[in-house]
CSV table of C-alpha atoms in Angstrom, one decimal:
chain,number,residue,atom,x,y,z
A,2,GLY,CA,38.4,-87.7,41.6
A,3,ALA,CA,41.2,-86.5,44.0
A,4,VAL,CA,43.3,-84.8,41.4
A,5,VAL,CA,46.3,-82.7,42.2
A,6,SER,CA,47.6,-80.4,39.4
A,7,GLN,CA,51.3,-79.5,39.6
A,8,HIS,CA,53.0,-76.7,37.6
A,9,PRO,CA,55.4,-76.3,35.9
A,10,SER,CA,56.2,-79.7,34.6
A,11,ARG,CA,59.6,-78.7,33.6
A,12,VAL,CA,61.8,-75.7,34.4
A,13,ILE,CA,65.4,-74.7,33.6
A,14,CYS,CA,66.8,-71.8,35.5
A,15,LYS,CA,70.1,-70.1,36.0
A,16,SER,CA,72.1,-70.7,39.2
A,17,GLY,CA,71.1,-68.2,41.9
A,18,THR,CA,67.6,-67.6,40.8
A,19,SER,CA,64.5,-68.8,42.6
A,20,VAL,CA,61.9,-71.1,41.3
A,21,LYS,CA,58.3,-71.6,42.4
A,22,ILE,CA,56.4,-74.8,42.0
A,23,GLU,CA,52.6,-74.9,42.5
A,24,CYS,CA,50.3,-77.7,43.5
A,25,ARG,CA,46.6,-77.4,43.4
A,26,SER,CA,44.0,-79.8,44.5
A,27,LEU,CA,41.2,-79.6,41.9
A,28,ASP,CA,38.3,-81.5,43.3
A,29,PHE,CA,38.9,-81.8,47.0
A,30,GLN,CA,40.3,-79.8,49.9
A,31,ALA,CA,43.9,-80.6,50.8
A,32,THR,CA,44.6,-79.6,54.4
A,33,THR,CA,47.9,-81.4,54.2
A,34,MET,CA,50.3,-81.6,51.3
A,35,PHE,CA,53.6,-83.4,51.1
A,36,TRP,CA,56.6,-82.4,49.1
A,37,TYR,CA,59.0,-85.0,47.8
A,38,ARG,CA,62.3,-84.8,45.9
A,39,GLN,CA,63.6,-87.6,43.8
A,40,PHE,CA,67.0,-87.9,42.3
A,41,PRO,CA,67.6,-90.2,39.2
A,42,LYS,CA,67.1,-93.9,40.0
A,43,GLN,CA,66.4,-93.2,43.6
A,44,SER,CA,63.3,-93.3,45.8
A,45,LEU,CA,61.0,-90.4,46.7
A,46,MET,CA,62.4,-88.6,49.7
A,47,LEU,CA,60.0,-86.6,51.8
A,48,MET,CA,61.2,-83.0,52.2
A,49,ALA,CA,58.4,-81.4,54.1
A,50,THR,CA,54.8,-81.5,55.1
A,51,SER,CA,52.7,-78.4,54.6
A,52,ASN,CA,49.5,-77.7,56.5
A,53,GLU,CA,47.0,-75.1,55.5
A,54,GLY,CA,47.4,-72.0,57.6
A,55,SER,CA,50.5,-73.1,59.5
A,56,LYS,CA,54.2,-73.5,59.1
A,57,ALA,CA,55.5,-76.5,57.2
A,58,THR,CA,57.2,-79.3,59.0
A,59,TYR,CA,60.6,-80.1,57.4
A,60,GLU,CA,62.4,-83.4,57.4
A,61,GLN,CA,65.8,-83.7,59.0
A,62,GLY,CA,68.5,-82.3,56.7
A,63,VAL,CA,66.2,-80.2,54.6
A,64,GLU,CA,67.0,-76.5,54.6
A,65,LYS,CA,63.8,-74.6,55.4
A,66,ASP,CA,65.4,-71.3,54.2
A,67,LYS,CA,66.1,-72.8,50.9
A,68,PHE,CA,62.9,-74.7,50.3
A,69,LEU,CA,60.2,-72.3,51.2
A,70,ILE,CA,56.7,-73.8,51.5
A,71,ASN,CA,53.5,-71.9,51.6
A,72,HIS,CA,50.1,-73.5,52.1
A,73,ALA,CA,47.8,-70.5,52.1
A,74,SER,CA,44.6,-72.1,51.1
A,75,LEU,CA,42.9,-75.5,51.2
A,76,THR,CA,43.6,-76.0,47.5
A,77,LEU,CA,47.1,-74.5,47.0
A,78,SER,CA,50.5,-75.3,48.2
A,79,THR,CA,53.7,-73.8,46.8
A,80,LEU,CA,57.4,-74.8,47.0
A,81,THR,CA,59.9,-72.1,46.2
A,82,VAL,CA,63.5,-73.2,45.7
A,83,ALA,CA,65.4,-70.1,46.7
A,84,SER,CA,68.7,-69.3,45.1
A,85,ALA,CA,68.8,-72.5,43.3
A,86,HIS,CA,72.1,-74.2,42.5
A,87,PRO,CA,73.0,-77.2,40.2
A,88,GLU,CA,72.8,-79.6,43.1
A,89,ASP,CA,69.1,-78.7,43.5
A,90,SER,CA,68.4,-80.1,40.1
A,91,SER,CA,65.9,-82.9,40.8
A,92,PHE,CA,62.4,-84.1,40.3
A,93,TYR,CA,60.0,-82.5,42.8
A,94,ILE,CA,56.6,-84.1,43.4
A,95,CYS,CA,53.7,-83.0,45.6
A,96,SER,CA,51.2,-85.2,47.2
A,97,ALA,CA,48.0,-84.8,49.2
A,98,GLU,CA,45.9,-86.9,51.4
A,99,PHE,CA,42.3,-87.4,50.4
A,100,SER,CA,39.3,-89.0,52.1
A,101,ARG,CA,36.1,-89.5,50.2
A,102,GLY,CA,33.6,-91.9,51.7
A,103,SER,CA,35.3,-95.2,52.3
A,104,ASN,CA,38.2,-94.2,50.1
A,105,TYR,CA,41.3,-92.9,51.6
A,106,GLY,CA,44.7,-92.4,50.2
A,107,TYR,CA,47.4,-90.2,48.7
A,108,THR,CA,47.3,-88.6,45.3
A,109,PHE,CA,50.3,-87.2,43.5
A,110,GLY,CA,51.0,-84.3,41.2
A,111,SER,CA,52.6,-85.0,37.9
A,112,GLY,CA,56.0,-83.7,39.1
A,113,THR,CA,58.4,-80.9,38.2
A,114,ARG,CA,61.7,-81.5,36.6
A,115,LEU,CA,64.0,-78.8,37.8
A,116,THR,CA,67.3,-78.2,36.0
A,117,VAL,CA,69.7,-75.5,37.4
A,118,VAL,CA,72.4,-74.5,35.0
B,29,GLY,CA,61.8,-94.2,62.2
B,30,GLN,CA,60.8,-96.2,59.3
B,31,SER,CA,62.6,-98.1,56.6
B,32,LEU,CA,61.3,-100.2,53.7
B,33,GLU,CA,63.8,-102.2,51.8
B,34,GLN,CA,63.3,-103.6,48.2
B,35,PRO,CA,65.5,-105.2,45.7
B,36,SER,CA,67.0,-102.6,43.4
B,37,GLU,CA,66.3,-104.3,40.1
B,38,VAL,CA,64.3,-107.3,38.7
B,39,THR,CA,64.2,-108.5,35.2
B,40,ALA,CA,61.7,-110.8,33.5
B,41,VAL,CA,60.3,-111.6,30.1
B,42,GLU,CA,56.9,-110.8,28.6
B,43,GLY,CA,54.2,-113.1,29.9
B,44,ALA,CA,56.1,-114.2,33.0
B,45,ILE,CA,55.2,-113.6,36.6
B,46,VAL,CA,57.4,-111.5,38.9
B,47,GLN,CA,57.4,-110.9,42.6
B,48,ILE,CA,58.8,-107.7,44.2
B,49,ASN,CA,59.5,-108.0,47.9
B,50,CYS,CA,59.4,-105.3,50.6
B,51,THR,CA,60.6,-105.8,54.1
B,52,TYR,CA,59.9,-103.0,56.6
B,53,GLN,CA,60.8,-101.7,60.0
B,54,THR,CA,58.4,-99.2,61.5
B,55,SER,CA,57.6,-97.9,64.9
B,56,GLY,CA,53.9,-98.3,64.1
B,57,PHE,CA,52.2,-100.0,61.2
B,58,TYR,CA,49.1,-99.0,59.3
B,59,GLY,CA,49.3,-101.0,56.1
B,60,LEU,CA,51.4,-101.2,53.0
B,61,SER,CA,50.8,-99.6,49.7
B,62,TRP,CA,52.3,-100.2,46.3
B,63,TYR,CA,53.0,-97.6,43.6
B,64,GLN,CA,54.2,-97.7,40.0
B,65,GLN,CA,56.3,-95.0,38.5
B,66,HIS,CA,57.3,-94.7,34.9
B,67,ASP,CA,60.4,-92.6,34.1
B,68,GLY,CA,59.6,-88.9,34.4
B,69,GLY,CA,56.1,-89.6,35.8
B,70,ALA,CA,54.4,-89.4,39.1
B,71,PRO,CA,53.7,-92.5,41.2
B,72,THR,CA,50.4,-94.1,40.6
B,73,PHE,CA,48.6,-96.2,43.2
B,74,LEU,CA,48.4,-100.0,42.6
B,75,SER,CA,47.3,-101.8,45.7
B,76,TYR,CA,46.9,-101.6,49.5
B,77,ASN,CA,47.1,-104.2,52.2
B,78,GLY,CA,45.8,-103.1,55.6
B,79,LEU,CA,45.5,-106.7,56.8
B,80,ASP,CA,47.4,-109.9,56.3
B,81,GLY,CA,46.8,-111.8,53.2
B,82,LEU,CA,46.4,-111.3,49.5
B,83,GLU,CA,44.7,-108.5,47.6
B,84,GLU,CA,44.1,-109.0,43.9
B,85,THR,CA,43.5,-106.3,41.4
B,86,GLY,CA,43.6,-107.6,37.9
B,87,ARG,CA,47.1,-108.7,36.9
B,88,PHE,CA,48.5,-107.2,40.1
B,89,SER,CA,48.3,-108.8,43.5
B,90,SER,CA,49.8,-107.7,46.8
B,91,PHE,CA,50.5,-109.7,49.9
B,92,LEU,CA,51.2,-108.7,53.5
B,93,SER,CA,52.5,-110.6,56.5
B,94,ARG,CA,52.6,-108.3,59.5
B,95,SER,CA,54.2,-110.9,61.7
B,96,ASP,CA,57.1,-111.2,59.2
B,97,SER,CA,57.2,-107.4,58.5
B,98,TYR,CA,57.1,-108.4,54.8
B,99,GLY,CA,55.0,-107.8,51.8
B,100,TYR,CA,55.2,-108.4,48.1
B,101,LEU,CA,53.7,-107.2,44.8
B,102,LEU,CA,53.0,-109.9,42.3
B,103,LEU,CA,52.7,-109.0,38.6
B,104,GLN,CA,51.3,-111.6,36.3
B,105,GLU,CA,51.2,-111.8,32.5
B,106,LEU,CA,53.9,-109.3,32.3
B,107,GLN,CA,53.7,-106.7,29.5
B,108,MET,CA,56.4,-104.4,28.1
B,109,LYS,CA,54.5,-101.5,29.5
B,110,ASP,CA,55.0,-102.9,33.0
B,111,SER,CA,58.7,-101.8,32.8
B,112,ALA,CA,58.8,-99.2,35.5
B,113,SER,CA,59.9,-98.6,39.1
B,114,TYR,CA,57.8,-100.0,41.9
B,115,PHE,CA,57.7,-98.7,45.4
B,116,CYS,CA,56.2,-100.0,48.6
B,117,ALA,CA,55.1,-97.3,51.0
B,118,ALA,CA,53.7,-97.0,54.4
B,119,PRO,CA,52.3,-94.1,56.5
B,120,ASN,CA,54.0,-93.3,59.7
B,121,THR,CA,52.4,-93.3,63.1
B,122,GLY,CA,49.5,-90.9,63.0
B,123,PHE,CA,49.3,-90.9,59.2
B,124,GLN,CA,51.3,-87.8,59.2
B,125,LYS,CA,53.3,-88.8,56.1
B,126,LEU,CA,53.9,-91.5,53.6
B,127,VAL,CA,57.3,-93.1,53.5
B,128,PHE,CA,58.5,-94.8,50.4
B,129,GLY,CA,60.6,-97.9,50.0
B,130,THR,CA,63.9,-98.0,48.3
B,131,GLY,CA,62.3,-98.9,45.0
B,132,THR,CA,62.6,-101.7,42.5
B,133,ARG,CA,63.2,-101.2,38.8
B,134,LEU,CA,61.5,-103.8,36.7
B,135,LEU,CA,62.8,-104.5,33.2
B,136,VAL,CA,60.5,-106.5,31.0
B,137,SER,CA,62.1,-107.9,27.9
B,138,PRO,CA,60.5,-109.5,24.8
């Protein structure tokens, strides 16, 4: 249980184009989703927290106009990298909180490898 | 703010025992989790310590000392497949987000 499906798993795009990444909670309602970015051999850095029906909260230093987050339903959050550039190439991972009985935790999508050429 | 520090790399041989440390500084503390991540994959949950002491889950154990702001992950009977990155993580005050440690890359050799 508590599965998050993330798509696409891998995308290559040209510089200047926009890329949308989707995360869906399959068997639970995710009122809050987290978006992380991970550069090679580094840790996961939180970019933003999205809450269903409200504006996302961005971490310091993350450009909200470049990384557009939409959490329109309890099962879907999207991250759009607007006008992507090579420095945006990274591994993007979503995560959601879940609570089921006595179990509580965070579950992760499988990640999206973005390469901007 | 929060910071969780880990050694960058640890090496060991198959069958050995290895300990990965995590020291943290947080404004509030709500427990320490451990995650494993293979290259190109998503983090997978390994263990959680909400209270001081040792939690054992098969070959993996995790320890927490809140008075020392310190925890560790213990991996026993190492296997080649254990080669991965390991992260400690803690939620911030109010459980608004999960913050990850700097990460430790474990290399298991034959």
